[in-house]
Amino acid sequence: QVQLVESGGGLVQPGGSLRLSCAASGFLLSIYAVGWFRQAPGKEREGVSCISSIDGSTYYADSVKGRFTISRDNAKNTVYLQMTSLKPGDTAVYYCAAQSPYSPFVKSGYVSSAATEYDYWGQGTQVTVSS
């Protein structure tokens, strides 16, 4: 069974840090592009950070650039999102998603940040940034 499970969310004060984990089972995450997406109440789901399966190319939304870092641990079949200097605007449900290597959207030197181009999704984890 193909499955993605997020963990690491919670309540944190502004300026604090959290590390989200996305653990895969049933497939090798190393050959899938992986994206972190978030959705806040009343807003569309947006791409936060994504990483290619081919060459390690990464994407960061302008709002998180310099504060968030995406990384892989292939031995653990896991992708992480390290979040620092958190702001109240980062409050959202965060989702992990994987893009099949057979997807027509896969390209060398590029990683998609569009939710519609990802194939498998976790259930999400809540991140709340508040004093």
CSV table of N, CA, C and O in Angstrom, one decimal:
chain,number,residue,atom,x,y,z
A,1,GLN,N,0.8,-1.2,0.0
A,1,GLN,CA,0.0,0.0,0.0
A,1,GLN,C,0.9,1.2,0.0
A,1,GLN,O,1.7,1.4,0.9
A,2,VAL,N,0.7,2.1,-1.0
A,2,VAL,CA,1.4,3.4,-1.0
A,2,VAL,C,0.9,4.3,0.0
A,2,VAL,O,-0.3,4.6,0.1
A,3,GLN,N,1.8,4.8,0.9
A,3,GLN,CA,1.3,5.7,2.0
A,3,GLN,C,2.4,6.7,2.3
A,3,GLN,O,3.6,6.4,2.3
A,4,LEU,N,2.0,7.9,2.6
A,4,LEU,CA,2.8,9.0,3.2
A,4,LEU,C,2.2,9.4,4.5
A,4,LEU,O,1.0,9.7,4.6
A,5,VAL,N,3.1,9.6,5.5
A,5,VAL,CA,2.6,10.0,6.8
A,5,VAL,C,3.5,11.2,7.3
A,5,VAL,O,4.7,11.0,7.4
A,6,GLU,N,2.8,12.3,7.6
A,6,GLU,CA,3.5,13.5,8.1
A,6,GLU,C,3.6,13.4,9.6
A,6,GLU,O,2.6,12.9,10.2
A,7,SER,N,4.6,14.0,10.2
A,7,SER,CA,4.7,14.2,11.6
A,7,SER,C,5.5,15.4,11.9
A,7,SER,O,6.2,15.9,11.1
A,8,GLY,N,5.4,15.9,13.2
A,8,GLY,CA,6.3,17.0,13.6
A,8,GLY,C,5.6,18.3,13.8
A,8,GLY,O,6.2,19.3,14.2
A,9,GLY,N,4.3,18.4,13.4
A,9,GLY,CA,3.6,19.6,13.6
A,9,GLY,C,3.3,19.9,15.0
A,9,GLY,O,3.4,19.1,15.9
A,10,GLY,N,2.8,21.1,15.3
A,10,GLY,CA,2.4,21.5,16.6
A,10,GLY,C,2.3,23.0,16.8
A,10,GLY,O,2.3,23.7,15.8
A,11,LEU,N,2.3,23.4,18.0
A,11,LEU,CA,2.2,24.8,18.4
A,11,LEU,C,3.5,25.4,18.7
A,11,LEU,O,4.3,24.8,19.5
A,12,VAL,N,3.9,26.5,18.1
A,12,VAL,CA,5.2,27.1,18.4
A,12,VAL,C,5.1,28.6,18.4
A,12,VAL,O,4.2,29.2,17.7
A,13,GLN,N,5.9,29.3,19.2
A,13,GLN,CA,5.9,30.7,19.3
A,13,GLN,C,6.6,31.4,18.0
A,13,GLN,O,7.4,30.7,17.4
A,14,PRO,N,6.2,32.6,17.7
A,14,PRO,CA,6.9,33.3,16.6
A,14,PRO,C,8.4,33.3,16.8
A,14,PRO,O,8.9,33.5,18.0
A,15,GLY,N,9.1,33.0,15.8
A,15,GLY,CA,10.6,32.9,15.9
A,15,GLY,C,11.1,31.6,16.2
A,15,GLY,O,12.3,31.3,16.1
A,16,GLY,N,10.2,30.6,16.5
A,16,GLY,CA,10.6,29.3,16.8
A,16,GLY,C,10.8,28.4,15.6
A,16,GLY,O,10.7,28.9,14.5
A,17,SER,N,11.1,27.1,15.9
A,17,SER,CA,11.5,26.2,14.8
A,17,SER,C,10.7,24.9,15.0
A,17,SER,O,10.3,24.5,16.1
A,18,LEU,N,10.4,24.2,13.9
A,18,LEU,CA,9.9,22.9,13.9
A,18,LEU,C,10.5,22.1,12.7
A,18,LEU,O,10.9,22.7,11.7
A,19,ARG,N,10.5,20.8,12.8
A,19,ARG,CA,11.0,20.0,11.7
A,19,ARG,C,9.8,19.0,11.4
A,19,ARG,O,9.5,18.2,12.3
A,20,LEU,N,9.3,19.1,10.2
A,20,LEU,CA,8.3,18.2,9.8
A,20,LEU,C,9.0,17.0,9.0
A,20,LEU,O,10.0,17.1,8.3
A,21,SER,N,8.4,15.8,9.2
A,21,SER,CA,8.9,14.6,8.6
A,21,SER,C,7.8,14.0,7.7
A,21,SER,O,6.6,14.1,8.0
A,22,CYS,N,8.2,13.5,6.6
A,22,CYS,CA,7.3,12.8,5.6
A,22,CYS,C,7.9,11.4,5.4
A,22,CYS,O,8.9,11.3,4.7
A,23,ALA,N,7.3,10.4,6.0
A,23,ALA,CA,7.8,9.0,5.9
A,23,ALA,C,6.9,8.2,4.9
A,23,ALA,O,5.7,8.3,5.0
A,24,ALA,N,7.6,7.6,3.9
A,24,ALA,CA,6.9,6.8,2.9
A,24,ALA,C,7.0,5.3,3.2
A,24,ALA,O,8.0,4.8,3.7
A,25,SER,N,5.9,4.6,2.8
A,25,SER,CA,5.9,3.2,2.8
A,25,SER,C,5.3,2.6,1.6
A,25,SER,O,4.4,3.3,1.0
A,26,GLY,N,5.7,1.5,1.1
A,26,GLY,CA,5.2,0.9,-0.1
A,26,GLY,C,5.8,1.3,-1.4
A,26,GLY,O,5.5,0.8,-2.5
A,27,PHE,N,6.8,2.3,-1.3
A,27,PHE,CA,7.5,2.7,-2.5
A,27,PHE,C,8.8,3.4,-2.0
A,27,PHE,O,8.9,3.9,-0.9
A,28,LEU,N,9.7,3.6,-3.0
A,28,LEU,CA,11.0,4.3,-2.7
A,28,LEU,C,10.8,5.7,-2.9
A,28,LEU,O,10.7,6.2,-4.1
A,29,LEU,N,10.8,6.5,-1.9
A,29,LEU,CA,10.7,7.9,-2.0
A,29,LEU,C,11.8,8.6,-2.7
A,29,LEU,O,11.6,9.7,-3.3
A,30,SER,N,13.0,8.0,-2.8
A,30,SER,CA,14.1,8.6,-3.4
A,30,SER,C,14.0,8.8,-4.9
A,30,SER,O,14.6,9.6,-5.5
A,31,ILE,N,13.1,8.0,-5.5
A,31,ILE,CA,12.9,8.2,-7.0
A,31,ILE,C,11.6,9.0,-7.3
A,31,ILE,O,11.2,9.2,-8.4
A,32,TYR,N,11.0,9.7,-6.2
A,32,TYR,CA,9.9,10.5,-6.4
A,32,TYR,C,10.3,12.0,-6.0
A,32,TYR,O,10.9,12.2,-5.0
A,33,ALA,N,9.9,12.9,-6.8
A,33,ALA,CA,9.9,14.3,-6.4
A,33,ALA,C,8.9,14.4,-5.2
A,33,ALA,O,7.9,13.8,-5.2
A,34,VAL,N,9.3,15.2,-4.2
A,34,VAL,CA,8.5,15.4,-3.0
A,34,VAL,C,8.2,16.9,-2.8
A,34,VAL,O,9.2,17.7,-2.9
A,35,GLY,N,7.0,17.2,-2.4
A,35,GLY,CA,6.7,18.6,-2.1
A,35,GLY,C,6.0,18.7,-0.8
A,35,GLY,O,5.3,17.8,-0.4
A,36,TRP,N,6.2,19.8,-0.2
A,36,TRP,CA,5.5,20.3,1.0
A,36,TRP,C,4.5,21.4,0.6
A,36,TRP,O,4.9,22.3,-0.1
A,37,PHE,N,3.3,21.2,0.9
A,37,PHE,CA,2.2,22.2,0.6
A,37,PHE,C,1.5,22.6,1.9
A,37,PHE,O,1.6,21.8,2.9
A,38,ARG,N,0.9,23.7,1.9
A,38,ARG,CA,0.1,24.1,3.1
A,38,ARG,C,-1.2,24.8,2.6
A,38,ARG,O,-1.3,25.4,1.6
A,39,GLN,N,-2.1,24.7,3.6
A,39,GLN,CA,-3.4,25.3,3.3
A,39,GLN,C,-3.9,26.0,4.6
A,39,GLN,O,-4.1,25.3,5.6
A,40,ALA,N,-4.1,27.3,4.6
A,40,ALA,CA,-4.7,28.0,5.7
A,40,ALA,C,-6.1,28.2,5.4
A,40,ALA,O,-6.6,28.2,4.3
A,41,PRO,N,-6.9,28.5,6.5
A,41,PRO,CA,-8.4,28.7,6.3
A,41,PRO,C,-8.6,29.8,5.3
A,41,PRO,O,-8.0,30.9,5.4
A,42,GLY,N,-9.5,29.6,4.4
A,42,GLY,CA,-9.9,30.6,3.4
A,42,GLY,C,-8.9,30.8,2.3
A,42,GLY,O,-9.2,31.7,1.5
A,43,LYS,N,-7.9,30.0,2.2
A,43,LYS,CA,-6.9,30.2,1.2
A,43,LYS,C,-6.7,28.9,0.4
A,43,LYS,O,-7.0,27.8,0.8
A,44,GLU,N,-6.1,29.1,-0.8
A,44,GLU,CA,-5.8,28.0,-1.7
A,44,GLU,C,-4.6,27.2,-1.1
A,44,GLU,O,-3.7,27.8,-0.5
A,45,ARG,N,-4.5,25.9,-1.5
A,45,ARG,CA,-3.3,25.2,-1.1
A,45,ARG,C,-2.2,25.7,-2.0
A,45,ARG,O,-2.3,25.9,-3.2
A,46,GLU,N,-1.0,25.9,-1.3
A,46,GLU,CA,0.1,26.5,-2.0
A,46,GLU,C,1.4,25.6,-1.8
A,46,GLU,O,1.5,25.0,-0.7
A,47,GLY,N,2.2,25.6,-2.8
A,47,GLY,CA,3.5,24.9,-2.7
A,47,GLY,C,4.4,25.7,-1.8
A,47,GLY,O,4.6,26.9,-1.9
A,48,VAL,N,5.1,25.0,-0.8
A,48,VAL,CA,6.0,25.7,0.1
A,48,VAL,C,7.4,25.4,-0.2
A,48,VAL,O,8.2,26.3,-0.4
A,49,SER,N,7.7,24.1,-0.4
A,49,SER,CA,9.1,23.7,-0.7
A,49,SER,C,9.0,22.3,-1.4
A,49,SER,O,8.3,21.4,-0.9
A,50,CYS,N,9.8,22.1,-2.4
A,50,CYS,CA,9.8,20.8,-3.2
A,50,CYS,C,11.2,20.4,-3.5
A,50,CYS,O,12.1,21.3,-3.7
A,51,ILE,N,11.4,19.1,-3.7
A,51,ILE,CA,12.7,18.6,-4.1
A,51,ILE,C,12.6,17.6,-5.1
A,51,ILE,O,11.8,16.7,-5.1
A,52,SER,N,13.5,17.7,-6.1
A,52,SER,CA,13.5,16.8,-7.3
A,52,SER,C,14.1,15.4,-6.9
A,52,SER,O,14.9,15.3,-5.9
A,53,SER,N,13.7,14.4,-7.6
A,53,SER,CA,14.2,13.0,-7.4
A,53,SER,C,15.5,12.8,-8.3
A,53,SER,O,16.2,11.8,-8.1
A,54,ILE,N,15.7,13.7,-9.3
A,54,ILE,CA,16.7,13.5,-10.3
A,54,ILE,C,18.1,14.1,-9.9
A,54,ILE,O,19.1,13.4,-9.9
A,55,ASP,N,18.1,15.4,-9.5
A,55,ASP,CA,19.3,16.1,-9.3
A,55,ASP,C,19.3,17.0,-8.1
A,55,ASP,O,20.3,17.7,-7.9
A,56,GLY,N,18.3,16.8,-7.2
A,56,GLY,CA,18.3,17.6,-6.0
A,56,GLY,C,17.8,19.0,-6.1
A,56,GLY,O,17.9,19.8,-5.2
A,57,SER,N,17.4,19.4,-7.3
A,57,SER,CA,16.8,20.7,-7.5
A,57,SER,C,15.7,21.0,-6.5
A,57,SER,O,14.9,20.1,-6.2
A,58,THR,N,15.7,22.2,-6.0
A,58,THR,CA,14.7,22.6,-5.0
A,58,THR,C,13.9,23.8,-5.4
A,58,THR,O,14.3,24.6,-6.2
A,59,TYR,N,12.7,23.9,-4.8
A,59,TYR,CA,11.9,25.0,-4.9
A,59,TYR,C,11.5,25.5,-3.5
A,59,TYR,O,11.2,24.7,-2.7
A,60,TYR,N,11.5,26.9,-3.4
A,60,TYR,CA,11.0,27.5,-2.2
A,60,TYR,C,10.1,28.6,-2.5
A,60,TYR,O,10.5,29.5,-3.4
A,61,ALA,N,9.0,28.7,-1.9
A,61,ALA,CA,8.1,29.9,-2.0
A,61,ALA,C,8.8,31.1,-1.5
A,61,ALA,O,9.6,31.0,-0.5
A,62,ASP,N,8.6,32.2,-2.1
A,62,ASP,CA,9.3,33.5,-1.7
A,62,ASP,C,9.0,33.7,-0.2
A,62,ASP,O,9.9,34.3,0.5
A,63,SER,N,7.9,33.4,0.3
A,63,SER,CA,7.5,33.7,1.6
A,63,SER,C,8.3,32.9,2.7
A,63,SER,O,8.3,33.3,3.8
A,64,VAL,N,8.9,31.8,2.2
A,64,VAL,CA,9.7,31.0,3.2
A,64,VAL,C,11.2,30.9,2.8
A,64,VAL,O,11.9,30.3,3.6
A,65,LYS,N,11.6,31.4,1.7
A,65,LYS,CA,13.0,31.4,1.3
A,65,LYS,C,13.9,31.9,2.4
A,65,LYS,O,13.7,33.0,2.9
A,66,GLY,N,14.9,31.2,2.7
A,66,GLY,CA,15.9,31.6,3.7
A,66,GLY,C,15.5,31.2,5.1
A,66,GLY,O,16.3,31.3,6.0
A,67,ARG,N,14.3,30.7,5.3
A,67,ARG,CA,13.8,30.2,6.6
A,67,ARG,C,13.5,28.7,6.6
A,67,ARG,O,13.7,28.1,7.7
A,68,PHE,N,13.1,28.1,5.5
A,68,PHE,CA,12.8,26.7,5.5
A,68,PHE,C,13.8,26.0,4.6
A,68,PHE,O,14.4,26.5,3.7
A,69,THR,N,14.1,24.7,5.0
A,69,THR,CA,15.0,23.9,4.2
A,69,THR,C,14.4,22.5,4.0
A,69,THR,O,14.0,21.8,5.0
A,70,ILE,N,14.4,22.0,2.8
A,70,ILE,CA,13.9,20.7,2.5
A,70,ILE,C,15.1,19.7,2.3
A,70,ILE,O,16.1,20.1,1.7
A,71,SER,N,15.0,18.5,2.8
A,71,SER,CA,16.1,17.6,2.6
A,71,SER,C,15.6,16.1,2.6
A,71,SER,O,14.4,15.9,3.0
A,72,ARG,N,16.4,15.2,2.2
A,72,ARG,CA,16.1,13.8,2.1
A,72,ARG,C,17.0,13.0,3.0
A,72,ARG,O,18.2,13.3,3.1
A,73,ASP,N,16.5,11.9,3.5
A,73,ASP,CA,17.3,10.8,4.1
A,73,ASP,C,16.8,9.5,3.5
A,73,ASP,O,15.8,8.9,3.9
A,74,ASN,N,17.4,9.1,2.4
A,74,ASN,CA,17.0,8.0,1.6
A,74,ASN,C,17.0,6.7,2.4
A,74,ASN,O,16.2,5.8,2.2
A,75,ALA,N,18.0,6.6,3.3
A,75,ALA,CA,18.1,5.4,4.2
A,75,ALA,C,16.8,5.2,5.0
A,75,ALA,O,16.5,4.1,5.4
A,76,LYS,N,16.2,6.3,5.4
A,76,LYS,CA,15.0,6.2,6.2
A,76,LYS,C,13.7,6.4,5.3
A,76,LYS,O,12.6,6.4,5.9
A,77,ASN,N,13.9,6.5,4.0
A,77,ASN,CA,12.7,6.7,3.1
A,77,ASN,C,11.9,7.9,3.6
A,77,ASN,O,10.6,7.8,3.6
A,78,THR,N,12.6,9.0,3.9
A,78,THR,CA,11.9,10.1,4.6
A,78,THR,C,12.4,11.4,4.0
A,78,THR,O,13.6,11.6,3.6
A,79,VAL,N,11.5,12.4,3.9
A,79,VAL,CA,11.8,13.8,3.5
A,79,VAL,C,11.5,14.7,4.7
A,79,VAL,O,10.4,14.5,5.3
A,80,TYR,N,12.3,15.7,4.9
A,80,TYR,CA,12.1,16.6,6.0
A,80,TYR,C,11.9,18.0,5.5
A,80,TYR,O,12.3,18.4,4.4
A,81,LEU,N,11.2,18.8,6.3
A,81,LEU,CA,11.1,20.2,6.2
A,81,LEU,C,11.5,20.9,7.5
A,81,LEU,O,10.7,20.8,8.4
A,82,GLN,N,12.7,21.5,7.5
A,82,GLN,CA,13.1,22.2,8.6
A,82,GLN,C,12.7,23.6,8.5
A,82,GLN,O,13.0,24.3,7.6
A,83,MET,N,11.9,24.1,9.5
A,83,MET,CA,11.3,25.4,9.5
A,83,MET,C,11.9,26.2,10.7
A,83,MET,O,11.8,25.8,11.8
A,84,THR,N,12.4,27.4,10.4
A,84,THR,CA,13.0,28.3,11.4
A,84,THR,C,12.4,29.6,11.2
A,84,THR,O,11.7,30.0,10.2
A,85,SER,N,12.6,30.5,12.2
A,85,SER,CA,12.1,31.8,12.2
A,85,SER,C,10.6,31.9,11.8
A,85,SER,O,10.1,32.7,11.0
A,86,LEU,N,9.8,31.0,12.5
A,86,LEU,CA,8.4,30.9,12.1
A,86,LEU,C,7.6,32.1,12.4
A,86,LEU,O,7.9,32.8,13.4
A,87,LYS,N,6.6,32.4,11.6
A,87,LYS,CA,5.8,33.6,11.7
A,87,LYS,C,4.3,33.1,11.8
A,87,LYS,O,4.0,32.1,11.3
A,88,PRO,N,3.5,34.0,12.3
A,88,PRO,CA,2.1,33.7,12.4
A,88,PRO,C,1.5,33.3,11.0
A,88,PRO,O,0.6,32.4,10.9
A,89,GLY,N,2.0,33.9,9.9
A,89,GLY,CA,1.5,33.6,8.6
A,89,GLY,C,1.9,32.2,8.1
A,89,GLY,O,1.3,31.8,7.1
A,90,ASP,N,2.7,31.5,8.8
A,90,ASP,CA,3.0,30.2,8.5
A,90,ASP,C,2.0,29.2,9.0
A,90,ASP,O,2.1,28.0,8.7
A,91,THR,N,1.1,29.6,9.8
A,91,THR,CA,0.0,28.8,10.4
A,91,THR,C,-0.8,28.2,9.3
A,91,THR,O,-1.4,28.9,8.4
A,92,ALA,N,-0.9,26.8,9.2
A,92,ALA,CA,-1.6,26.1,8.2
A,92,ALA,C,-1.5,24.6,8.5
A,92,ALA,O,-0.8,24.2,9.3
A,93,VAL,N,-2.3,23.9,7.7
A,93,VAL,CA,-2.1,22.4,7.7
A,93,VAL,C,-1.1,22.2,6.6
A,93,VAL,O,-1.2,22.6,5.4
A,94,TYR,N,0.0,21.4,6.9
A,94,TYR,CA,1.0,21.1,6.0
A,94,TYR,C,0.9,19.7,5.5
A,94,TYR,O,0.7,18.8,6.3
A,95,TYR,N,1.0,19.6,4.2
A,95,TYR,CA,0.8,18.3,3.5
A,95,TYR,C,2.1,17.9,2.8
A,95,TYR,O,2.8,18.7,2.2
A,96,CYS,N,2.5,16.6,2.9
A,96,CYS,CA,3.5,16.0,2.1
A,96,CYS,C,2.9,15.4,0.8
A,96,CYS,O,1.9,14.7,1.0
A,97,ALA,N,3.5,15.5,-0.3
A,97,ALA,CA,3.1,14.9,-1.5
A,97,ALA,C,4.2,14.4,-2.3
A,97,ALA,O,5.3,14.9,-2.3
A,98,ALA,N,4.0,13.3,-3.1
A,98,ALA,CA,5.0,12.7,-3.9
A,98,ALA,C,4.5,12.6,-5.4
A,98,ALA,O,3.4,12.4,-5.7
A,99,GLN,N,5.5,12.9,-6.3
A,99,GLN,CA,5.2,12.9,-7.7
A,99,GLN,C,5.9,11.6,-8.3
A,99,GLN,O,7.1,11.5,-8.2
A,100,SER,N,5.1,10.8,-9.0
A,100,SER,CA,5.6,9.6,-9.6
A,100,SER,C,6.7,9.9,-10.6
A,100,SER,O,6.6,10.9,-11.4
A,101,PRO,N,7.8,9.1,-10.7
A,101,PRO,CA,8.8,9.3,-11.7
A,101,PRO,C,8.3,9.1,-13.1
A,101,PRO,O,8.9,9.5,-14.1
A,102,TYR,N,7.1,8.5,-13.3
A,102,TYR,CA,6.5,8.3,-14.6
A,102,TYR,C,5.5,9.5,-14.9
A,102,TYR,O,4.9,9.4,-16.0
A,103,SER,N,5.4,10.4,-14.1
A,103,SER,CA,4.6,11.6,-14.4
A,103,SER,C,5.1,12.3,-15.6
A,103,SER,O,6.3,12.6,-15.7
A,104,PRO,N,4.2,12.8,-16.4
A,104,PRO,CA,4.6,13.6,-17.6
A,104,PRO,C,5.2,15.0,-17.2
A,104,PRO,O,5.8,15.7,-18.0
A,105,PHE,N,5.0,15.4,-15.9
A,105,PHE,CA,5.5,16.7,-15.5
A,105,PHE,C,6.9,16.6,-15.0
A,105,PHE,O,7.5,17.7,-14.7
A,106,VAL,N,7.5,15.5,-14.9
A,106,VAL,CA,8.9,15.3,-14.4
A,106,VAL,C,9.9,15.9,-15.4
A,106,VAL,O,9.8,15.6,-16.6
A,107,LYS,N,10.8,16.8,-15.0
A,107,LYS,CA,11.8,17.4,-15.8
A,107,LYS,C,13.1,17.5,-15.1
A,107,LYS,O,13.1,17.7,-13.9
A,108,SER,N,14.2,17.3,-15.8
A,108,SER,CA,15.5,17.5,-15.2
A,108,SER,C,15.8,19.0,-14.9
A,108,SER,O,15.4,19.8,-15.8
A,109,GLY,N,16.4,19.2,-13.8
A,109,GLY,CA,16.7,20.6,-13.5
A,109,GLY,C,15.5,21.4,-13.0
A,109,GLY,O,15.6,22.7,-12.9
A,110,TYR,N,14.4,20.8,-12.8
A,110,TYR,CA,13.2,21.5,-12.4
A,110,TYR,C,12.4,20.6,-11.5
A,110,TYR,O,12.3,19.4,-11.6
A,111,VAL,N,11.7,21.2,-10.5
A,111,VAL,CA,10.8,20.5,-9.7
A,111,VAL,C,9.5,21.3,-9.6
A,111,VAL,O,9.5,22.5,-9.3
A,112,SER,N,8.4,20.6,-9.8
A,112,SER,CA,7.1,21.2,-9.8
A,112,SER,C,6.7,21.7,-8.4
A,112,SER,O,6.9,21.0,-7.4
A,113,SER,N,6.0,22.8,-8.3
A,113,SER,CA,5.4,23.3,-7.1
A,113,SER,C,3.9,23.4,-7.2
A,113,SER,O,3.2,24.0,-6.3
A,114,ALA,N,3.3,22.7,-8.2
A,114,ALA,CA,1.9,22.8,-8.4
A,114,ALA,C,1.3,21.5,-7.8
A,114,ALA,O,1.6,20.4,-8.1
A,115,ALA,N,0.3,21.7,-6.9
A,115,ALA,CA,-0.3,20.6,-6.2
A,115,ALA,C,-1.0,19.6,-7.1
A,115,ALA,O,-1.0,18.4,-6.9
A,116,THR,N,-1.5,20.1,-8.2
A,116,THR,CA,-2.2,19.3,-9.2
A,116,THR,C,-1.3,18.3,-9.9
A,116,THR,O,-1.8,17.4,-10.6
A,117,GLU,N,0.0,18.5,-9.9
A,117,GLU,CA,1.0,17.7,-10.5
A,117,GLU,C,1.6,16.6,-9.7
A,117,GLU,O,2.5,15.9,-10.1
A,118,TYR,N,1.1,16.5,-8.4
A,118,TYR,CA,1.5,15.4,-7.5
A,118,TYR,C,0.5,14.3,-7.4
A,118,TYR,O,-0.7,14.6,-7.5
A,119,ASP,N,0.9,13.1,-7.1
A,119,ASP,CA,0.1,11.9,-7.2
A,119,ASP,C,-0.3,11.3,-5.9
A,119,ASP,O,-1.4,10.8,-5.8
A,120,TYR,N,0.5,11.4,-4.9
A,120,TYR,CA,0.2,10.8,-3.6
A,120,TYR,C,0.4,11.8,-2.5
A,120,TYR,O,1.3,12.6,-2.5
A,121,TRP,N,-0.6,11.7,-1.6
A,121,TRP,CA,-0.7,12.7,-0.5
A,121,TRP,C,-0.8,12.1,0.9
A,121,TRP,O,-1.5,11.1,1.0
A,122,GLY,N,-0.2,12.8,1.8
A,122,GLY,CA,-0.4,12.4,3.2
A,122,GLY,C,-1.7,13.1,3.7
A,122,GLY,O,-2.4,13.9,3.0
A,123,GLN,N,-2.0,12.9,5.0
A,123,GLN,CA,-3.2,13.4,5.6
A,123,GLN,C,-3.0,14.8,6.2
A,123,GLN,O,-4.0,15.5,6.5
A,124,GLY,N,-1.8,15.3,6.3
A,124,GLY,CA,-1.5,16.6,6.8
A,124,GLY,C,-1.2,16.7,8.3
A,124,GLY,O,-1.6,15.8,9.1
A,125,THR,N,-0.5,17.7,8.7
A,125,THR,CA,-0.2,18.0,10.1
A,125,THR,C,-0.3,19.5,10.3
A,125,THR,O,0.1,20.3,9.5
A,126,GLN,N,-0.9,19.8,11.4
A,126,GLN,CA,-1.2,21.2,11.8
A,126,GLN,C,0.0,21.9,12.3
A,126,GLN,O,0.7,21.4,13.3
A,127,VAL,N,0.3,23.0,11.8
A,127,VAL,CA,1.4,23.9,12.3
A,127,VAL,C,0.7,25.2,12.7
A,127,VAL,O,0.0,25.9,11.9
A,128,THR,N,0.8,25.6,14.0
A,128,THR,CA,0.3,26.8,14.5
A,128,THR,C,1.4,27.7,15.1
A,128,THR,O,2.1,27.2,16.0
A,129,VAL,N,1.5,28.9,14.7
A,129,VAL,CA,2.5,29.8,15.2
A,129,VAL,C,1.8,31.0,15.9
A,129,VAL,O,1.1,31.8,15.2
A,130,SER,N,1.9,31.0,17.2
A,130,SER,CA,1.2,32.0,18.0
A,130,SER,C,1.9,32.2,19.3
A,130,SER,O,2.5,31.4,19.8
A,131,SER,N,1.7,33.5,19.8
A,131,SER,CA,2.3,33.9,21.0
A,131,SER,C,1.5,33.3,22.2
A,131,SER,O,0.3,33.1,22.1
